[in-house]
Coordinates of C-alpha atoms in Angstrom, one line a residue:
M27 CA 53.4 15.0 -42.1
L28 CA 52.3 12.9 -39.1
E29 CA 55.9 11.9 -38.4
E30 CA 56.9 15.6 -38.3
Y31 CA 54.2 16.3 -35.6
L32 CA 55.3 13.3 -33.6
K33 CA 58.9 14.6 -33.6
L34 CA 57.9 17.9 -32.2
E35 CA 59.4 18.5 -28.7
F36 CA 57.7 20.0 -25.7
W37 CA 59.6 20.2 -22.4
N38 CA 62.3 17.8 -23.5
N39 CA 59.7 15.2 -24.8
T40 CA 58.4 14.6 -28.3
A41 CA 54.7 14.4 -29.1
K42 CA 55.3 10.7 -29.6
D43 CA 56.6 10.3 -26.0
Y44 CA 53.5 12.1 -24.7
L45 CA 51.2 9.8 -26.8
I46 CA 53.0 6.7 -25.4
A47 CA 52.7 8.0 -21.8
T48 CA 49.0 8.8 -22.4
G49 CA 48.4 5.4 -24.0
I50 CA 50.0 3.6 -21.1
I51 CA 47.8 5.5 -18.6
V52 CA 44.6 5.0 -20.7
I53 CA 45.2 1.3 -21.3
G54 CA 46.2 0.7 -17.7
I55 CA 43.1 2.4 -16.4
L56 CA 40.9 0.5 -18.9
I57 CA 42.4 -2.8 -17.7
V58 CA 41.7 -1.9 -14.1
R59 CA 38.1 -0.9 -14.9
I60 CA 37.5 -4.1 -16.8
F61 CA 38.9 -6.0 -13.9
K62 CA 36.6 -4.1 -11.6
K63 CA 33.5 -4.5 -13.7
T64 CA 34.0 -8.2 -14.5
L65 CA 36.2 -10.3 -12.3
L66 CA 35.7 -8.2 -9.1
Q67 CA 31.9 -8.0 -9.6
K68 CA 31.8 -11.8 -10.1
I69 CA 33.8 -12.3 -6.9
K70 CA 31.5 -9.9 -5.0
S71 CA 28.4 -11.8 -6.2
L72 CA 29.9 -15.1 -5.0
T73 CA 30.8 -13.7 -1.6
E74 CA 27.2 -12.4 -1.1
K75 CA 26.1 -16.1 -1.2
T76 CA 28.4 -17.2 1.6
S77 CA 27.3 -17.3 5.3
T78 CA 30.1 -15.1 6.6
N79 CA 30.4 -11.3 6.1
F80 CA 34.2 -11.2 6.2
D81 CA 34.7 -11.9 2.5
D82 CA 32.1 -9.2 1.6
Y83 CA 34.0 -6.6 3.7
L84 CA 37.3 -7.8 2.2
V85 CA 36.1 -7.3 -1.4
A86 CA 34.7 -3.9 -0.4
A87 CA 38.1 -2.9 1.1
I88 CA 39.8 -3.9 -2.2
E89 CA 37.4 -1.8 -4.2
K90 CA 37.8 1.1 -1.8
F91 CA 41.6 1.2 -1.4
V92 CA 43.3 -1.1 -3.8
I93 CA 41.6 0.0 -7.0
P94 CA 42.3 3.8 -6.4
A95 CA 45.9 2.9 -5.6
L96 CA 46.2 1.1 -8.9
Y97 CA 44.8 4.1 -10.8
I98 CA 47.3 6.4 -9.2
S99 CA 50.2 4.0 -9.7
I100 CA 49.3 3.8 -13.4
V101 CA 49.3 7.6 -13.8
F102 CA 52.7 7.8 -12.0
F103 CA 54.2 5.1 -14.1
G104 CA 53.0 6.7 -17.3
I105 CA 54.5 10.1 -16.3
R106 CA 57.8 8.5 -15.4
T107 CA 58.2 7.2 -18.9
L108 CA 58.8 10.8 -20.0
S109 CA 62.1 12.7 -19.8
I110 CA 61.7 14.8 -16.7
S111 CA 64.2 16.5 -14.4
D112 CA 65.8 14.7 -11.5
D113 CA 64.2 17.0 -9.0
F114 CA 60.7 16.5 -10.4
R115 CA 61.3 12.7 -10.7
Y116 CA 62.3 12.8 -7.0
I117 CA 59.2 14.7 -6.0
L118 CA 57.0 12.5 -8.1
S119 CA 58.5 9.3 -6.6
N120 CA 58.1 10.5 -3.0
A121 CA 54.5 11.6 -3.7
H122 CA 53.8 8.2 -5.1
K123 CA 55.2 6.5 -2.0
V124 CA 53.2 8.8 0.3
I125 CA 49.9 8.0 -1.5
L126 CA 50.6 4.3 -1.7
A127 CA 51.5 4.3 2.0
Y128 CA 48.2 6.0 2.8
Y129 CA 46.1 3.4 0.9
I130 CA 48.1 0.5 2.3
V131 CA 47.7 1.7 5.9
R132 CA 44.0 2.2 5.3
L133 CA 43.7 -1.3 3.8
V134 CA 45.6 -3.0 6.7
S135 CA 43.7 -1.0 9.3
S136 CA 40.3 -1.9 7.7
V137 CA 41.1 -5.6 7.5
L138 CA 42.4 -5.8 11.1
I139 CA 39.4 -3.9 12.5
L140 CA 37.1 -6.1 10.4
L141 CA 38.7 -9.2 11.8
L142 CA 38.3 -7.8 15.3
K143 CA 34.6 -7.0 14.8
T144 CA 34.0 -10.4 13.3
W145 CA 35.6 -12.1 16.3
V146 CA 33.7 -10.0 18.7
R147 CA 30.3 -10.6 17.0
E148 CA 30.9 -14.3 17.4
Q149 CA 31.0 -13.9 21.2
E150 CA 28.0 -14.0 23.5
N151 CA 26.0 -10.7 23.1
G152 CA 28.3 -9.8 20.2
E153 CA 26.4 -6.8 18.9
E154 CA 26.6 -5.2 22.3
K155 CA 30.3 -5.9 22.6
V156 CA 31.0 -4.3 19.2
K157 CA 29.9 -1.0 20.8
Q158 CA 32.7 -1.3 23.4
I159 CA 35.6 -1.7 21.0
G160 CA 35.9 2.0 20.0
G161 CA 39.0 2.4 22.2
I162 CA 40.7 -0.7 20.8
I163 CA 40.0 0.5 17.3
L164 CA 41.6 3.8 18.1
I165 CA 44.7 2.1 19.5
I166 CA 44.9 -0.2 16.5
N167 CA 44.7 2.8 14.2
V168 CA 47.4 4.7 16.1
L169 CA 49.8 1.7 16.0
I170 CA 49.2 1.0 12.3
W171 CA 49.6 4.6 11.3
G172 CA 52.7 4.9 13.4
L173 CA 54.3 1.8 11.8
G174 CA 53.2 3.0 8.4
I175 CA 54.8 6.4 8.9
L176 CA 58.1 4.7 10.1
F177 CA 58.2 2.5 6.9
L178 CA 57.4 5.6 4.8
F179 CA 60.3 7.5 6.3
D180 CA 62.6 4.6 5.8
N181 CA 61.6 4.4 2.1
L182 CA 62.1 8.1 1.8
G183 CA 65.7 7.8 3.0
Y184 CA 65.4 9.0 6.6
D185 CA 67.2 7.4 9.5
V186 CA 64.4 5.5 11.2
T187 CA 66.7 4.2 13.9
A188 CA 67.2 7.7 15.3
I189 CA 63.5 8.3 15.2
V190 CA 62.7 5.1 17.0
T191 CA 65.3 5.8 19.7
G192 CA 63.9 9.3 20.2
M193 CA 60.4 7.9 20.4
G194 CA 61.5 5.3 23.0
I195 CA 63.1 7.9 25.3
G196 CA 60.1 10.2 24.8
G197 CA 57.8 7.3 25.5
I198 CA 59.4 6.6 28.8
A199 CA 59.0 10.2 29.8
V200 CA 55.4 10.2 28.8
A201 CA 54.7 7.0 30.7
L202 CA 56.2 8.4 33.9
A203 CA 54.2 11.6 33.5
A204 CA 50.9 9.9 32.6
Q205 CA 50.8 6.9 35.0
N206 CA 47.1 7.5 35.8
I207 CA 46.1 7.7 32.1
L208 CA 48.0 4.5 31.4
G209 CA 46.4 2.8 34.4
D210 CA 42.9 3.8 33.0
L211 CA 44.0 2.5 29.6
F212 CA 45.1 -0.9 31.1
N213 CA 41.8 -1.1 33.0
Y214 CA 39.9 -0.5 29.8
F215 CA 41.4 -3.7 28.4
V216 CA 40.5 -5.4 31.7
I217 CA 36.9 -4.3 31.3
F218 CA 36.8 -5.4 27.6
F219 CA 38.3 -8.8 28.0
D220 CA 37.1 -9.7 31.5
R221 CA 33.7 -8.1 30.8
P222 CA 32.5 -7.3 34.3
I223 CA 30.2 -4.7 32.7
E224 CA 28.9 -4.1 29.2
I225 CA 27.0 -1.3 27.5
G226 CA 23.3 -1.4 28.5
D227 CA 24.0 -3.0 31.9
F228 CA 22.3 -1.6 35.0
I229 CA 25.0 -1.3 37.7
V230 CA 25.3 -0.1 41.2
I231 CA 28.7 1.2 42.5
D232 CA 28.8 2.3 46.1
D233 CA 25.8 4.7 46.4
K234 CA 25.7 5.4 42.6
N235 CA 23.6 3.5 40.0
G236 CA 22.6 3.7 36.4
V237 CA 22.8 2.2 32.9
V238 CA 26.2 2.0 31.2
E239 CA 26.2 4.2 28.1
K240 CA 29.8 4.2 26.9
I241 CA 33.1 2.5 27.9
G242 CA 36.0 4.7 26.8
I243 CA 39.7 4.4 26.9
K244 CA 40.0 6.5 30.1
T245 CA 36.5 6.8 31.5
T246 CA 33.1 5.0 31.6
R247 CA 29.9 6.9 31.3
V248 CA 26.8 5.9 33.2
K249 CA 23.3 7.4 32.8
T250 CA 21.8 7.6 36.3
L251 CA 18.2 7.1 37.2
S252 CA 17.8 10.8 38.0
G253 CA 18.9 11.6 34.4
E254 CA 22.5 13.0 34.8
Q255 CA 25.6 11.4 33.3
L256 CA 28.1 9.9 35.8
V257 CA 31.7 9.8 34.5
I258 CA 33.9 7.2 36.3
A259 CA 37.6 6.6 35.7
N260 CA 38.2 3.0 34.6
S261 CA 40.7 2.5 37.4
D262 CA 38.1 3.5 40.0
L263 CA 35.6 1.3 38.3
T264 CA 37.6 -1.9 38.3
S265 CA 38.7 -1.3 42.0
S266 CA 35.1 -0.9 43.1
R267 CA 32.5 -3.5 44.0
I268 CA 30.1 -3.5 41.1
H269 CA 26.5 -4.9 41.4
N270 CA 25.5 -5.8 37.8
Y271 CA 21.8 -6.3 37.8
K272 CA 21.6 -7.2 34.1
K273 CA 23.4 -10.4 34.8
M274 CA 20.7 -11.4 37.2
Q275 CA 18.6 -14.2 35.7
R276 CA 16.0 -14.3 38.5
R277 CA 15.1 -12.1 41.5
R278 CA 14.6 -13.5 45.0
I279 CA 11.9 -11.7 46.9
L280 CA 11.3 -11.7 50.7
F281 CA 8.5 -9.8 52.3
G282 CA 6.5 -10.0 55.5
V283 CA 3.0 -9.3 56.7
G284 CA 1.8 -9.0 60.3
V285 CA -1.6 -9.7 61.8
T286 CA -3.0 -8.6 65.2
Y287 CA -2.8 -10.7 68.3
E288 CA -6.6 -11.0 68.3
T289 CA -6.4 -13.4 65.3
S290 CA -7.7 -16.8 66.1
N291 CA -5.5 -19.9 66.2
E292 CA -7.5 -21.5 63.3
D293 CA -6.9 -18.4 61.1
L294 CA -3.2 -18.3 62.0
K295 CA -2.8 -21.9 60.7
R296 CA -4.6 -21.1 57.5
I297 CA -2.6 -18.0 56.6
P298 CA 0.6 -19.7 55.3
G299 CA -1.5 -21.7 52.8
I300 CA -3.4 -18.6 51.8
L301 CA -0.2 -16.7 51.2
K302 CA 1.2 -19.6 49.1
E303 CA -2.0 -19.7 47.0
I304 CA -1.9 -15.9 46.4
V305 CA 1.7 -16.0 45.3
N306 CA 1.2 -19.0 43.0
H307 CA -1.5 -17.0 41.1
Q308 CA 1.3 -14.7 39.7
Q309 CA 3.5 -15.4 36.7
P310 CA 6.3 -15.9 36.1
I311 CA 7.2 -16.8 39.7
T312 CA 8.5 -19.8 41.6
F313 CA 7.1 -20.1 45.2
D314 CA 9.6 -21.0 47.9
R315 CA 8.0 -20.8 51.3
A316 CA 5.6 -19.1 53.7
H317 CA 5.9 -19.3 57.5
F318 CA 4.6 -17.9 60.7
K319 CA 8.0 -16.3 61.6
E320 CA 7.7 -14.7 65.0
F321 CA 5.8 -13.0 67.8
G322 CA 6.4 -9.3 67.2
D323 CA 6.0 -6.4 69.6
S324 CA 2.6 -5.6 68.2
S325 CA 1.9 -8.2 65.6
L326 CA 2.1 -11.9 64.6
N327 CA 4.6 -11.9 61.7
F328 CA 4.6 -14.1 58.6
E329 CA 7.4 -14.3 56.1
V330 CA 7.1 -15.2 52.4
V331 CA 9.9 -16.0 49.9
Y332 CA 9.4 -16.4 46.2
Y333 CA 11.5 -16.0 43.0
I334 CA 10.6 -14.0 39.9
E335 CA 11.9 -15.6 36.7
D336 CA 12.5 -12.1 35.2
A337 CA 15.2 -9.6 36.2
A338 CA 13.1 -6.5 35.2
Y339 CA 12.4 -4.3 38.2
N340 CA 9.0 -3.2 36.9
T341 CA 7.9 -6.8 36.6
Y342 CA 8.8 -7.3 40.2
M343 CA 6.9 -4.3 41.3
D344 CA 3.8 -5.2 39.3
I345 CA 3.8 -8.7 40.8
Q346 CA 4.4 -7.6 44.4
Q347 CA 1.6 -5.0 44.0
Q348 CA -0.9 -7.6 42.9
I349 CA 0.1 -9.9 45.8
N350 CA -0.5 -7.0 48.2
F351 CA -3.9 -6.3 46.7
E352 CA -4.9 -10.0 47.0
I353 CA -3.6 -10.3 50.6
F354 CA -5.6 -7.3 51.6
D355 CA -8.8 -8.5 50.0
R356 CA -8.5 -12.1 51.4
F357 CA -7.8 -10.9 54.9
Q358 CA -10.8 -8.6 54.8
E359 CA -13.0 -11.4 53.7
M360 CA -11.8 -13.6 56.6
G361 CA -12.1 -10.8 59.1
I362 CA -8.3 -10.8 59.8
S363 CA -6.8 -7.5 60.8
I364 CA -3.4 -6.5 59.4
A365 CA -1.4 -5.2 62.4
F366 CA 0.0 -1.8 62.8
P367 CA 2.2 -0.5 65.7
T368 CA 0.1 -0.2 68.9
R369 CA 0.6 0.4 72.6
T370 CA -1.8 -0.9 75.2
L371 CA -1.6 0.6 78.7
Y372 CA -2.9 -1.4 81.8
V373 CA -3.5 0.3 85.2
R374 CA -4.7 -1.0 88.5
N375 CA -7.4 0.7 90.6
E376 CA -7.5 0.9 94.4
N377 CA -9.0 -2.5 94.6
G378 CA -6.2 -4.1 92.6
Q379 CA -8.3 -4.6 89.5
K380 CA -6.4 -4.3 86.2
L381 CA -8.1 -2.1 83.7
K382 CA -7.2 -1.5 80.1
I383 CA -7.6 2.2 79.5
E384 CA -5.8 2.9 76.2
N385 CA -5.1 1.0 73.0
T386 CA -3.8 3.4 70.4
S387 CA -1.2 3.5 67.6
D388 CA 2.0 5.5 68.0
T389 CA 0.6 7.9 65.3
E390 CA -2.6 8.5 67.3
K391 CA -0.6 9.1 70.5
N392 CA 1.6 11.7 68.6
Q393 CA -1.5 13.4 67.4
E394 CA -3.0 13.5 70.9
S395 CA 0.1 14.9 72.4
E396 CA 0.3 17.6 69.7
S397 CA -3.3 18.6 70.3

């Protein structure tokens, strides 16, 4: 009775043939699942104990791309054991090649991108540099998918030579028509490998400044201090003089203060030491010098130089503000007047005596003239 059922034919295949095909598929899937649950899980647990993440990502890629490809290949192999028409076998074979090509390209792309990210992370400021490789990842994907499609067409029986020749001629035409775009693309690689700027850097280009937000294949985006986004072509960026303040390890500060000509000689000699003492109160700074620099038009000018061991602009402003407060307080205690622009007018009377009749600032004179 059972043999009679097994000999029944459906679409040119007996029930026995369908059972054999089903058995091949089920057994193959079970073998793959056992491999996934036992050996692959054991490999994954071992890779988690290693210091590198590459093997973890590689096992994950196998689980994500190789295992599904095996499942599909088993199903296709089981179906091909049946007696099917040549047209259906041709369609089935081509569909299998397309699906396998898809998973192979995804696997190769994932492994190459993983290697690239691993290499970039090992560089200085690696995590920041990983954010810049979006353009390279896109180019890698385009190249891998292009090669994958060419190999697929070759396996499907198409003349790949004619396709490559046509792409070469078309590529020359595109290159001539898109010279600026290719120039920006080339400069993207210059920025990535030479690293004049990185994401998060505060830069000044001509009269523009801001923080680098994104480095793309064609343009770089900068968030300016006023809030808007500045988009700069990579070619313009690499041909400009870039001031990168994030690379600054310390900040050199030079400032001056002027006192009036009425200041005594003793106080003038004490002022450089007082300025040095005030600057040395601040942290983190390195004092350089303080000198009586020059006789100005309306003041005796002192010059101070020090270094801030911190590149943050807010830190500089906080320290300079505190220095200014302390200078003002100390000069008031000593009775030293900080100079401001003044103009003194001397006239002679009929007896030839010189009289000082006016000693006012430019601001006061302007106010008097307006009144």
